[in-house]
Coordinates of C-alpha atoms (C1' of nucleotides) in Angstrom, one line a residue:
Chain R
X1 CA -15.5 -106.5 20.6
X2 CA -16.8 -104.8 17.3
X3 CA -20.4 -105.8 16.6
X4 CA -21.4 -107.7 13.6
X5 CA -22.6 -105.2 11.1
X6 CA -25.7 -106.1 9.8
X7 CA -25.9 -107.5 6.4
X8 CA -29.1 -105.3 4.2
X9 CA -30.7 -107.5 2.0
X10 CA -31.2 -106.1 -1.4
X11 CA -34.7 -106.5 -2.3
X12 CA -34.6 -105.9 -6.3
X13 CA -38.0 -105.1 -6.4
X14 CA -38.4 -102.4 -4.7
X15 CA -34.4 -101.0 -5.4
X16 CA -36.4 -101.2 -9.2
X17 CA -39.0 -98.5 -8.2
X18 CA -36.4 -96.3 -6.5
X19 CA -34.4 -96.2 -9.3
X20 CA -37.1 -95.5 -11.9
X21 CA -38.4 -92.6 -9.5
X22 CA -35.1 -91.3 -9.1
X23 CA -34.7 -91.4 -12.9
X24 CA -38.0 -89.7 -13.2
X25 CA -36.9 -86.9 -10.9
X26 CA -33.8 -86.5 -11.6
X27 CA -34.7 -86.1 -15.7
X28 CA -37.2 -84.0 -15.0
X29 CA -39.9 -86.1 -16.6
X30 CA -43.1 -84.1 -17.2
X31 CA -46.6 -86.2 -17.5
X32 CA -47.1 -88.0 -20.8
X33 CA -43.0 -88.4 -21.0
X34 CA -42.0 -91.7 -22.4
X35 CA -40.2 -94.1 -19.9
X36 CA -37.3 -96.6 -21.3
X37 CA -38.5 -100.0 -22.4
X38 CA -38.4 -103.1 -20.0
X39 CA -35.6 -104.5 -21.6
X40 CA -33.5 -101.3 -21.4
X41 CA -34.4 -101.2 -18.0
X42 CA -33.6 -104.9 -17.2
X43 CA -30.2 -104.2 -19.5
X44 CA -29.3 -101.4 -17.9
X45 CA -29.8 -102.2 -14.2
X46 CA -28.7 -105.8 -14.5
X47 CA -31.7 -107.3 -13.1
X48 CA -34.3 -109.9 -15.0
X49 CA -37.2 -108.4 -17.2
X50 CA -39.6 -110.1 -14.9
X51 CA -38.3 -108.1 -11.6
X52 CA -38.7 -105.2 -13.3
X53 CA -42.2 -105.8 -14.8
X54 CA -43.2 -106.4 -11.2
X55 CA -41.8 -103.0 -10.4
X56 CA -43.6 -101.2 -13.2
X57 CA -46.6 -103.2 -12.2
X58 CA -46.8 -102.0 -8.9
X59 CA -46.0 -98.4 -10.1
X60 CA -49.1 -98.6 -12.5
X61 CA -51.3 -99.7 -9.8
X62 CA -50.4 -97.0 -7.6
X63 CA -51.2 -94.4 -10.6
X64 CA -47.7 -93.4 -11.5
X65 CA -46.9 -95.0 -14.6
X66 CA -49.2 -96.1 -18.1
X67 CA -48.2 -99.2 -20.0
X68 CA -49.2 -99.6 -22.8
X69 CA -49.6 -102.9 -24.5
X70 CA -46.8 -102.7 -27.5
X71 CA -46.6 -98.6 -27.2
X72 CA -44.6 -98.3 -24.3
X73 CA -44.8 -96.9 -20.7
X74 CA -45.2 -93.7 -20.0
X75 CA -45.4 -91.1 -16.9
X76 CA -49.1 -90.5 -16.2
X77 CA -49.4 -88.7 -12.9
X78 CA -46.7 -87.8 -10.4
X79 CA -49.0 -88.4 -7.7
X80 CA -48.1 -85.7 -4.7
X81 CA -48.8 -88.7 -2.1
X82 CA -46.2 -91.2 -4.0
X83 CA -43.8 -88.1 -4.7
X84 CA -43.1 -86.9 -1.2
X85 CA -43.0 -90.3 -0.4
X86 CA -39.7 -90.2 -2.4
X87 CA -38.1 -86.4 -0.9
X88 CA -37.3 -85.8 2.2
X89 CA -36.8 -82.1 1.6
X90 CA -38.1 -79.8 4.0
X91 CA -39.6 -77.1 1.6
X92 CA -41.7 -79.8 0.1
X93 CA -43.0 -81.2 3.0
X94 CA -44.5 -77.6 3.8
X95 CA -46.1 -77.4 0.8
X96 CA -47.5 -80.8 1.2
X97 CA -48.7 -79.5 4.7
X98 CA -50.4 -76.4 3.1
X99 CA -52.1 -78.3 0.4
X100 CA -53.2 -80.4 3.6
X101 CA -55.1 -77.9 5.1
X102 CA -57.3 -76.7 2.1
X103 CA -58.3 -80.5 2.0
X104 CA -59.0 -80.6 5.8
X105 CA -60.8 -77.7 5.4
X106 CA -62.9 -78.7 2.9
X107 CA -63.9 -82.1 4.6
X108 CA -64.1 -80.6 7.7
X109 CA -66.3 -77.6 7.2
X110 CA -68.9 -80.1 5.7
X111 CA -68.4 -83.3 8.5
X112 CA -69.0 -80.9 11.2
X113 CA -71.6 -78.6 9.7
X114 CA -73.8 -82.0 8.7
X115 CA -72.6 -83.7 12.1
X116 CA -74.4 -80.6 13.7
X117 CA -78.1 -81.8 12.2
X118 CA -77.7 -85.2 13.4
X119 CA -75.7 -85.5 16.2
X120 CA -77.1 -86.3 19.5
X121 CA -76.5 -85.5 23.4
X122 CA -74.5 -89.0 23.8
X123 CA -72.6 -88.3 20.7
X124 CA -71.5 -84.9 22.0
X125 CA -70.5 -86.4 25.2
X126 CA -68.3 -89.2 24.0
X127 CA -66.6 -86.3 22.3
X128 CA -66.0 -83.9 24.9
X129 CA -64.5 -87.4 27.2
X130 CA -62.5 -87.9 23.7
X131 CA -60.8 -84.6 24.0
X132 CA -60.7 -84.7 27.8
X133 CA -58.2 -87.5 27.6
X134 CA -56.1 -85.9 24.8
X135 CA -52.8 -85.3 26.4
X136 CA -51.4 -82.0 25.6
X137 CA -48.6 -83.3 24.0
X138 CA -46.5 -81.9 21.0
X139 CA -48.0 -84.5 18.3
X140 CA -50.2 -83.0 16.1
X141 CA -53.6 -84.4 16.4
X142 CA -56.9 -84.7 14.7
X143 CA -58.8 -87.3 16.5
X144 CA -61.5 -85.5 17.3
X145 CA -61.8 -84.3 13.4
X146 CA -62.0 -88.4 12.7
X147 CA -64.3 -89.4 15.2
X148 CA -66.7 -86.6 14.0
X149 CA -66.6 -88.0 10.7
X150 CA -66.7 -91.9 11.9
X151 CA -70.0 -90.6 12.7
X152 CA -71.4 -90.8 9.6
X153 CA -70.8 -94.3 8.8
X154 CA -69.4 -94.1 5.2
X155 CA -66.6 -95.7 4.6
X156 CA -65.0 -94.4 1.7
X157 CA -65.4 -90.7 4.0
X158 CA -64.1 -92.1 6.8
X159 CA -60.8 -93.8 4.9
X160 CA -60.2 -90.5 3.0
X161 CA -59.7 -88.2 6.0
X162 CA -58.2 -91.0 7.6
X163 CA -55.6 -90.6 4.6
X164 CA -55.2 -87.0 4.7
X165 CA -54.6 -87.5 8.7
X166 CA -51.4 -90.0 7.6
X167 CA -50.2 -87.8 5.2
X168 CA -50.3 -84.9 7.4
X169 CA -48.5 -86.5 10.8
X170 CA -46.0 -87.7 8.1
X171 CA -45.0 -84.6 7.1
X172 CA -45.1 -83.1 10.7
X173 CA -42.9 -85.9 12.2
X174 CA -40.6 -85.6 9.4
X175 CA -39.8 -82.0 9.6
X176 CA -39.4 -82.4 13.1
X177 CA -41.5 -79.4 13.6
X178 CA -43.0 -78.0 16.5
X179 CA -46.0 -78.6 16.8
X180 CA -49.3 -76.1 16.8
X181 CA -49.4 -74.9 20.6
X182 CA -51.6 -77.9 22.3
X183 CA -53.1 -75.2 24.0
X184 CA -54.9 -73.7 21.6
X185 CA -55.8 -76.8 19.4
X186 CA -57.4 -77.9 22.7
X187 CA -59.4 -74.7 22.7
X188 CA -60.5 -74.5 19.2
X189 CA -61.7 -78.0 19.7
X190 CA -63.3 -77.2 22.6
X191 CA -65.6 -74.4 20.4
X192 CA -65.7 -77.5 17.8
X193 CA -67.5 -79.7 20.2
X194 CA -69.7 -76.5 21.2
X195 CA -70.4 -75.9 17.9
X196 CA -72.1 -79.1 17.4
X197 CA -73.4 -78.7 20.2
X198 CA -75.6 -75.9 19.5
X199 CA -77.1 -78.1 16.8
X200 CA -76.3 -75.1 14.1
X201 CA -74.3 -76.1 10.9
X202 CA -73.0 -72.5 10.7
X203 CA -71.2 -72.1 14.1
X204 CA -70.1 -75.8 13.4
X205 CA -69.0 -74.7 10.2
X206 CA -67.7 -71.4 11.9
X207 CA -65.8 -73.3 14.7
X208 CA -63.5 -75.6 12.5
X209 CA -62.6 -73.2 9.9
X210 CA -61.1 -70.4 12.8
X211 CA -59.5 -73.6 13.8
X212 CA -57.9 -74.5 9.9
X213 CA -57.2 -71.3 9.2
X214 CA -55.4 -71.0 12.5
X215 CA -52.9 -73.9 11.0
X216 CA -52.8 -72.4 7.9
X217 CA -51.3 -69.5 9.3
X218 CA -49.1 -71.6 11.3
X219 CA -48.1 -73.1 7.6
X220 CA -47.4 -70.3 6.2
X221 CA -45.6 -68.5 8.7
X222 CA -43.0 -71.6 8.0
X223 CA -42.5 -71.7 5.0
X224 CA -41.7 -67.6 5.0
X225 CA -38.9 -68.0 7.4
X226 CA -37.5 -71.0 5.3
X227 CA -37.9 -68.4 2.5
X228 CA -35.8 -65.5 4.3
X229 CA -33.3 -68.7 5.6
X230 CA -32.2 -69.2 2.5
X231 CA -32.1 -66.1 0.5
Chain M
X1 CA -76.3 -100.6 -40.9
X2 CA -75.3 -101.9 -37.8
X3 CA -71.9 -100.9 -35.8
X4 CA -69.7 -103.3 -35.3
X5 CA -69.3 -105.1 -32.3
X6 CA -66.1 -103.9 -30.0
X7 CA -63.9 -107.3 -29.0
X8 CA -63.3 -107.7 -25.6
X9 CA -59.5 -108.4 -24.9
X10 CA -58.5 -110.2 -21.9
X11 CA -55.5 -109.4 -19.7
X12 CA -54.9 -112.3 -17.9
X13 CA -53.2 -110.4 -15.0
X14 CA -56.4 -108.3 -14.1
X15 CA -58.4 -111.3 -14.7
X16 CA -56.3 -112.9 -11.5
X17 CA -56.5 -109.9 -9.4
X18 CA -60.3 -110.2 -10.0
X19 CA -59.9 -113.8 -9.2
X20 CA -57.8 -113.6 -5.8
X21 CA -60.4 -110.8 -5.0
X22 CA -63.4 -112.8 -5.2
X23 CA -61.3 -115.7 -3.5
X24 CA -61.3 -113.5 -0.5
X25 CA -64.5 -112.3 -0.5
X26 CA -66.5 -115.5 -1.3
X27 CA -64.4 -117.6 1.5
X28 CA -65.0 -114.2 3.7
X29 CA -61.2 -114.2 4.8
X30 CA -60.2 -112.0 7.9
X31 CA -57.6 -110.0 8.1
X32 CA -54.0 -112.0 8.6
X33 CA -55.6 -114.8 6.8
X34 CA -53.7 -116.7 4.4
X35 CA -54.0 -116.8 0.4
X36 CA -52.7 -119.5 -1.7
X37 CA -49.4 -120.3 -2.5
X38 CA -47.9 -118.7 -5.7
X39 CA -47.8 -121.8 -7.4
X40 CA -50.8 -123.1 -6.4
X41 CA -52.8 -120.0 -8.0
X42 CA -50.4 -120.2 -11.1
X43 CA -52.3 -124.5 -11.4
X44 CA -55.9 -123.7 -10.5
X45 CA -56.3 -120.1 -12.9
X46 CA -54.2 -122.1 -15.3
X47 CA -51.4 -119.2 -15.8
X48 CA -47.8 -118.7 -15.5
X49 CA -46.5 -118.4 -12.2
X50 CA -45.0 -114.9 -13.3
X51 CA -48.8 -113.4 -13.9
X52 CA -49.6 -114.5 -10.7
X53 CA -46.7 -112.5 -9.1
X54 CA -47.5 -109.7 -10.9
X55 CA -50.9 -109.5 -9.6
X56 CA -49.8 -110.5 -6.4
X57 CA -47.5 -107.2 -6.3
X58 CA -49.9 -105.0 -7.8
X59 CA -52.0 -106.0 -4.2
X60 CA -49.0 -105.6 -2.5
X61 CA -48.7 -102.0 -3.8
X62 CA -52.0 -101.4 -2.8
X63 CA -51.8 -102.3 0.6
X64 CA -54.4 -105.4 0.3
X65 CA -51.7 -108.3 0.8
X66 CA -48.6 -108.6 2.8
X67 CA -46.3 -111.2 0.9
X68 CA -44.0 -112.8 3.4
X69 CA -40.6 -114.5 1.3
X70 CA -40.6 -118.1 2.4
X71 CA -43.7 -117.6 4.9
X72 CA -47.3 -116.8 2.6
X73 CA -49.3 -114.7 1.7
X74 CA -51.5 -113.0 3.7
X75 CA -54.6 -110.6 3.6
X76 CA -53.6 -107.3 5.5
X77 CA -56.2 -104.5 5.2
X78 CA -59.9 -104.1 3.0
X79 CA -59.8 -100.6 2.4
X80 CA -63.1 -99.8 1.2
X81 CA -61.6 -98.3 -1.8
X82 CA -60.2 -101.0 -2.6
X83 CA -62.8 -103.6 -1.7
X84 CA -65.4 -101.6 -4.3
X85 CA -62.8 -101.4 -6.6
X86 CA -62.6 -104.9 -7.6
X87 CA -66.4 -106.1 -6.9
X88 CA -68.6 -106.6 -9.3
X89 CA -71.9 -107.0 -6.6
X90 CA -74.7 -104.7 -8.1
X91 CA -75.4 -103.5 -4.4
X92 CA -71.8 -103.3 -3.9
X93 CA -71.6 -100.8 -6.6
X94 CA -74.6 -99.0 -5.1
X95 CA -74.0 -99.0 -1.9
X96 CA -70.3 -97.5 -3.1
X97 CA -72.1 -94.7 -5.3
X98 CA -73.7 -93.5 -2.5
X99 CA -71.0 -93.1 0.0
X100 CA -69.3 -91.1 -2.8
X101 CA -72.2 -88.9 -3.3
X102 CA -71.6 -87.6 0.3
X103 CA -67.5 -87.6 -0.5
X104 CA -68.5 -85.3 -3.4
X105 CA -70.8 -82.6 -1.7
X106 CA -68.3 -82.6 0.9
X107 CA -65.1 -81.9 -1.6
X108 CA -67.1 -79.8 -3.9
X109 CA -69.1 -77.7 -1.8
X110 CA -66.1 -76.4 -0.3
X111 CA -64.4 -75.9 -3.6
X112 CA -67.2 -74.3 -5.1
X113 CA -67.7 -71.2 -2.1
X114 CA -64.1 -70.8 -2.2
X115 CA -64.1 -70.6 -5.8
X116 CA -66.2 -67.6 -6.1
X117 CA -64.4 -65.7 -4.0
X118 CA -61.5 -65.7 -7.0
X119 CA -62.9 -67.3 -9.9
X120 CA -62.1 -64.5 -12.9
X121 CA -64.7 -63.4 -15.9
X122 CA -61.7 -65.4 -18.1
X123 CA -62.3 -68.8 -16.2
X124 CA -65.9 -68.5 -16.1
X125 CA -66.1 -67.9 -19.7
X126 CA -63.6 -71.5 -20.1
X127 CA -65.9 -73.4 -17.9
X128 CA -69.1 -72.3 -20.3
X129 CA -67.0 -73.6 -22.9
X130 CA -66.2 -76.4 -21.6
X131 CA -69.5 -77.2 -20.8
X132 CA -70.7 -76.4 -24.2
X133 CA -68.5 -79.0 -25.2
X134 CA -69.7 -82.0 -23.3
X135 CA -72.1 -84.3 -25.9
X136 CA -75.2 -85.1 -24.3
X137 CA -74.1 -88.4 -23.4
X138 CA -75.2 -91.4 -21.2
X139 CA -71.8 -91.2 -19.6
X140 CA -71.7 -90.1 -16.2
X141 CA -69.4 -87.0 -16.1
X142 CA -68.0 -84.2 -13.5
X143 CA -65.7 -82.7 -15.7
X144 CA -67.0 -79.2 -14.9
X145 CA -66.3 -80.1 -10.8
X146 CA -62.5 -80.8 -11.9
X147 CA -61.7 -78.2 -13.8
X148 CA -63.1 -76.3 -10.8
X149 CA -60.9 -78.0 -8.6
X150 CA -57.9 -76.9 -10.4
X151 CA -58.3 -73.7 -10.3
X152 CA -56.7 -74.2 -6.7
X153 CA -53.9 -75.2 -8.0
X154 CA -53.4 -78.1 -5.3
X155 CA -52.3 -81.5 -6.5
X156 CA -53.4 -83.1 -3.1
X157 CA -57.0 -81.3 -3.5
X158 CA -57.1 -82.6 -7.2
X159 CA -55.7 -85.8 -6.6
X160 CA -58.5 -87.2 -4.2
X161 CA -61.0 -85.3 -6.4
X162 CA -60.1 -86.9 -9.5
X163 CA -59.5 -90.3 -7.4
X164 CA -63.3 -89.9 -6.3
X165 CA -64.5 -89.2 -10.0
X166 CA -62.6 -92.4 -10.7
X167 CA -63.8 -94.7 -8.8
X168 CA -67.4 -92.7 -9.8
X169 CA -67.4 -93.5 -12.7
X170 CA -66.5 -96.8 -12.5
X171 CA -69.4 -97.7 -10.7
X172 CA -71.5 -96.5 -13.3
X173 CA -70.2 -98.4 -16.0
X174 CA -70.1 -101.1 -14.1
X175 CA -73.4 -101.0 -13.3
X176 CA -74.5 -100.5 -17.1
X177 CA -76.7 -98.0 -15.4
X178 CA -78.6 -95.2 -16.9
X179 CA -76.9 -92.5 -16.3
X180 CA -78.4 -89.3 -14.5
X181 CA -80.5 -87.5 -17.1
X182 CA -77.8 -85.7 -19.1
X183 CA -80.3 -83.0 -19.8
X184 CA -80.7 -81.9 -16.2
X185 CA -77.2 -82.3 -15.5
X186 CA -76.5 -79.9 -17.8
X187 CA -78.9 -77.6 -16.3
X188 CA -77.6 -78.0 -13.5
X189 CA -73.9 -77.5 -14.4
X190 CA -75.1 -74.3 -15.9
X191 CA -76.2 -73.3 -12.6
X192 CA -73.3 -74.3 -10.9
X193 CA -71.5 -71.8 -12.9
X194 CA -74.1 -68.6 -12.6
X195 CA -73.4 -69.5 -8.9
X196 CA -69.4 -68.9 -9.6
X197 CA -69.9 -65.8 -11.6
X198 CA -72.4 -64.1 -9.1
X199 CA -69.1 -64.4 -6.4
X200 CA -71.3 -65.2 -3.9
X201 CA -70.3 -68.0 -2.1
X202 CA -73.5 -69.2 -0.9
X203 CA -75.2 -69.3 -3.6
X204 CA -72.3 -71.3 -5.0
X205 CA -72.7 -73.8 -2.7
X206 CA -76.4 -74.0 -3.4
X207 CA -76.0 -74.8 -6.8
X208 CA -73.6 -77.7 -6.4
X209 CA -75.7 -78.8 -3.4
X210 CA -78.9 -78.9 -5.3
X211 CA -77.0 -80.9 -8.5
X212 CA -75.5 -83.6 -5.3
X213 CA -78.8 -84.2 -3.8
X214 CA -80.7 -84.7 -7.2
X215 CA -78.0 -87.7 -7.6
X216 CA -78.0 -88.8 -3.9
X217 CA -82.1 -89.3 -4.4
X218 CA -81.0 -91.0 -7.5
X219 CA -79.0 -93.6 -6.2
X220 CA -80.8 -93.9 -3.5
X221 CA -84.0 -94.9 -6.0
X222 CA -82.2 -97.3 -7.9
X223 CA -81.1 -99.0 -4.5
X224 CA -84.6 -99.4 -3.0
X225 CA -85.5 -100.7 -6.6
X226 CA -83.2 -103.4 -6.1
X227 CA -84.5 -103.5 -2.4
X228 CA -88.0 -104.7 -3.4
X229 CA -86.5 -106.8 -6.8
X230 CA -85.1 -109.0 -4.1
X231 CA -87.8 -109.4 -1.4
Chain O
dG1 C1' -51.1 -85.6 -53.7
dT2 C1' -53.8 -89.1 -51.1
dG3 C1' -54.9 -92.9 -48.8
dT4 C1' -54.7 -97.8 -48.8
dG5 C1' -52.5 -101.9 -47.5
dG6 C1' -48.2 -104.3 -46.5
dT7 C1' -44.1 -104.8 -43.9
dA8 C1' -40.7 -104.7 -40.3
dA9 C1' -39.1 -103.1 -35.9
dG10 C1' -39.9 -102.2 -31.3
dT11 C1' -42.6 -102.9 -27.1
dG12 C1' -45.5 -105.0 -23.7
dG13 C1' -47.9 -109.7 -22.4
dT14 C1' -47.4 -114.4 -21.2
dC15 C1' -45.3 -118.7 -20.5
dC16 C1' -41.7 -122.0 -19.0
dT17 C1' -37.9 -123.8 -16.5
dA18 C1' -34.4 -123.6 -13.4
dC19 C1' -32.3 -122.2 -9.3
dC20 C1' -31.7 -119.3 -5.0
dA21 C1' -33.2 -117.5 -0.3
dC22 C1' -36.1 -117.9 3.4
dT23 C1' -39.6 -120.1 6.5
dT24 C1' -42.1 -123.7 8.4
dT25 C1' -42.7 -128.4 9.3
dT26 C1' -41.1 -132.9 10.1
dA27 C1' -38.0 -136.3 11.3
dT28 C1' -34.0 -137.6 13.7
dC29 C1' -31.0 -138.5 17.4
dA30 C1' -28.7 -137.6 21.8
Chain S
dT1 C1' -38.0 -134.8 26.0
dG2 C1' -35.6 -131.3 23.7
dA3 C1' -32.4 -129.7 20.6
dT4 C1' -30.7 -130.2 16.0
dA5 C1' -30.8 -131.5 11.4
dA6 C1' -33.1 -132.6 7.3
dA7 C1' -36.9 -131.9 4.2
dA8 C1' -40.7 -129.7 2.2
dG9 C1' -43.0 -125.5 1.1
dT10 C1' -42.9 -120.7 -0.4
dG11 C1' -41.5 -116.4 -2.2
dG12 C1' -37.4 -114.1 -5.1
dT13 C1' -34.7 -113.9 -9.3
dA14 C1' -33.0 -115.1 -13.8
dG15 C1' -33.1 -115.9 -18.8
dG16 C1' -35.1 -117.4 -22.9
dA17 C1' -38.9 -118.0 -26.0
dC18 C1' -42.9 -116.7 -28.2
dC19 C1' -47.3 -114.1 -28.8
dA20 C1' -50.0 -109.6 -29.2
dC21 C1' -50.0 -105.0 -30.1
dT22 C1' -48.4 -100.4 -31.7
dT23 C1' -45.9 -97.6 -34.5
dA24 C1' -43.4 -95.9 -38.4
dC25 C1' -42.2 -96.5 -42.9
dC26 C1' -42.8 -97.7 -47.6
dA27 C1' -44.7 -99.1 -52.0
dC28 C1' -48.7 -99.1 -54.7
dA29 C1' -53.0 -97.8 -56.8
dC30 C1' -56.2 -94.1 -57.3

DNA sequence: GTGTGGTAAGTGGTCCTACCACTTTTATCA
DNA sequence: TGATAAAAGTGGTAGGACCACTTACCACAC
């Protein structure tokens, strides 16, 4: 018995945006490039003007397109966050990964040097159980980053690392790369913790950029070999 | 002579995205909670079903709704980003100005020790111009931090800079507020860049520190101002 | 030349109506 | 009572019509 295949809906919407991102690729569009009208677009893909003002719509909220009222639409910003959301290819995803780390580092380094001034002896504990229970498996993993910086109790700092921790199991999982030895990462955390521990915002400091640059490296070391792969 | 007056246009579907917002927050709707049909939205706001749909996608895109075909629509996450983005709350706007404040000295503090370690004579003399150029206006303005940014030469780093100066300097004009004295913010752009030039990391990050905390205590004034207004 | 105003074409903005696809609720009947 | 069918409600798509705005072009007056 031959199992029913199952049907895939077509949802216009959204087959809209992949075709306007494909087009956008595939012409090599730079920012400020002119994108066709709405009624080329509904002409050309067969689909109503109103589906693909919804698509356009969504792509303007999202920061990738500018419509203009009577002057047309045009690329604005070929977001790197809505762009690899549309590859899949492997040097790409490195070099999201690398940009990754420089923003890490950058929240990082100040979470945990401020964290250091403020934090207390309960705080340090919860942190140290935190890491205690973190199996050593081969997902990469930055809880203990985020529960530094849910610390704080700002929001908008909170969600934005919270982001950049998305965006970088994303591109991890996707590669389907080994991981950073959990070994390691569970020592350099271990030094983290320390570092706030001592209650001085330069070993903090200190602690989580050995640890950064430490994937960094890892990054990089990558991306050479998938340079020498291919020459 | 007096200028004329600029004519505020409408755009109906921004106007209902405003709308559905305040919907949610004035009946304090949980997550999974269910917004109005479609066509009910389109009778009470007193537009065409299609503007509603658009503005119902454009919150789609942005994670806030989850529309269901045939089954509602439904609140699915309050960023905080997101929440700010549409309120119009005086406090709200506050209260979001200072969470960025610490996003800033976070992004830029890093960006501007790093910087120093490679900025060239050639890109120093770009940012003096650049700051040379910027009128001595009440408009709130960290052009001189972006262009720093992209000197990295990272779209991720730059994109959640610029998404922070956005949403920056939307509060401000949102607020009508007086901007930070544009005379001391010049000052301190100025030393911002002797602290690039001198290559000394440290003293880098002193600068942009010192400029961060004069606008932090600024916020934070104008807050307990309205703290007292209300009482 | 220069710039002023008019004109027409192209484009996005909005509305309307009709119908399809799917889900949820209600009513029906065995 | 429970399963099934009908109905109602909701989102998805289509196509046409008209309004609002931008742009490019052209004729005219200076």
């Amino acid at each position: 018995m031959v199992p029913l295949q199952q049907i895939k809906k077509i949802i216009v919407h959204d087959a809209i945006i992949e075709s306007v991102m494909e087009y956008i690729k595939a012409n090599n569009l730079a920012l400020g490039d002119r994108i066709p009208s709405e009624r080329f677009l509904a002409e050309a893909l067969k689909v109503s003007r109103g589906s693909v003002r919804e698509a356009l719509k969504a792509l303007e909220s999202s920061g990738v397109l500018e419509i203009r009222h009577g002057g047309g639409t045009y690329l604005r910003s070929l977001s790197s966050a809505v762009y690899y959301q549309y590859t899949s290819d492997h040097r790409e995803n490195l070099e999201m990964l690398q940009s990754l780390v420089q923003v890490r580092q950058a929240i990082e380094e100040w979470t945990m040097a401020e964290a250091a001034r403020f934090i207390t002896p309960a705080q340090i504990k919860s942190l140290y159980e935190l890491e205690k229970k973190q199996p050593e498996t081969a997902q990469p993993n930055m809880d203990l980053e985020i529960a530094v910086t849910r610390l704080f109790g700002n929001a908008v700092l909170l969600e934005m690392h919270e982001k950049i921790e998305q965006l970088w199991k994303q591109g991890y999982t996707r590669l389907g790369m080994a991981a950073f030895s959990p070994k390691v990462r569970h020592e350099h955390h271990l030094a983290i913790i320390k570092g706030l521990e001592s209650g001085d915002a330069v070993e903090a400091r200190a602690a989580i950029g050995l640890h950064n640059r430490s994937l960094e490296k890892y990054i990089a070391a990558a991306i050479a070999k998938l340079g020498t792969a291919k020459e």
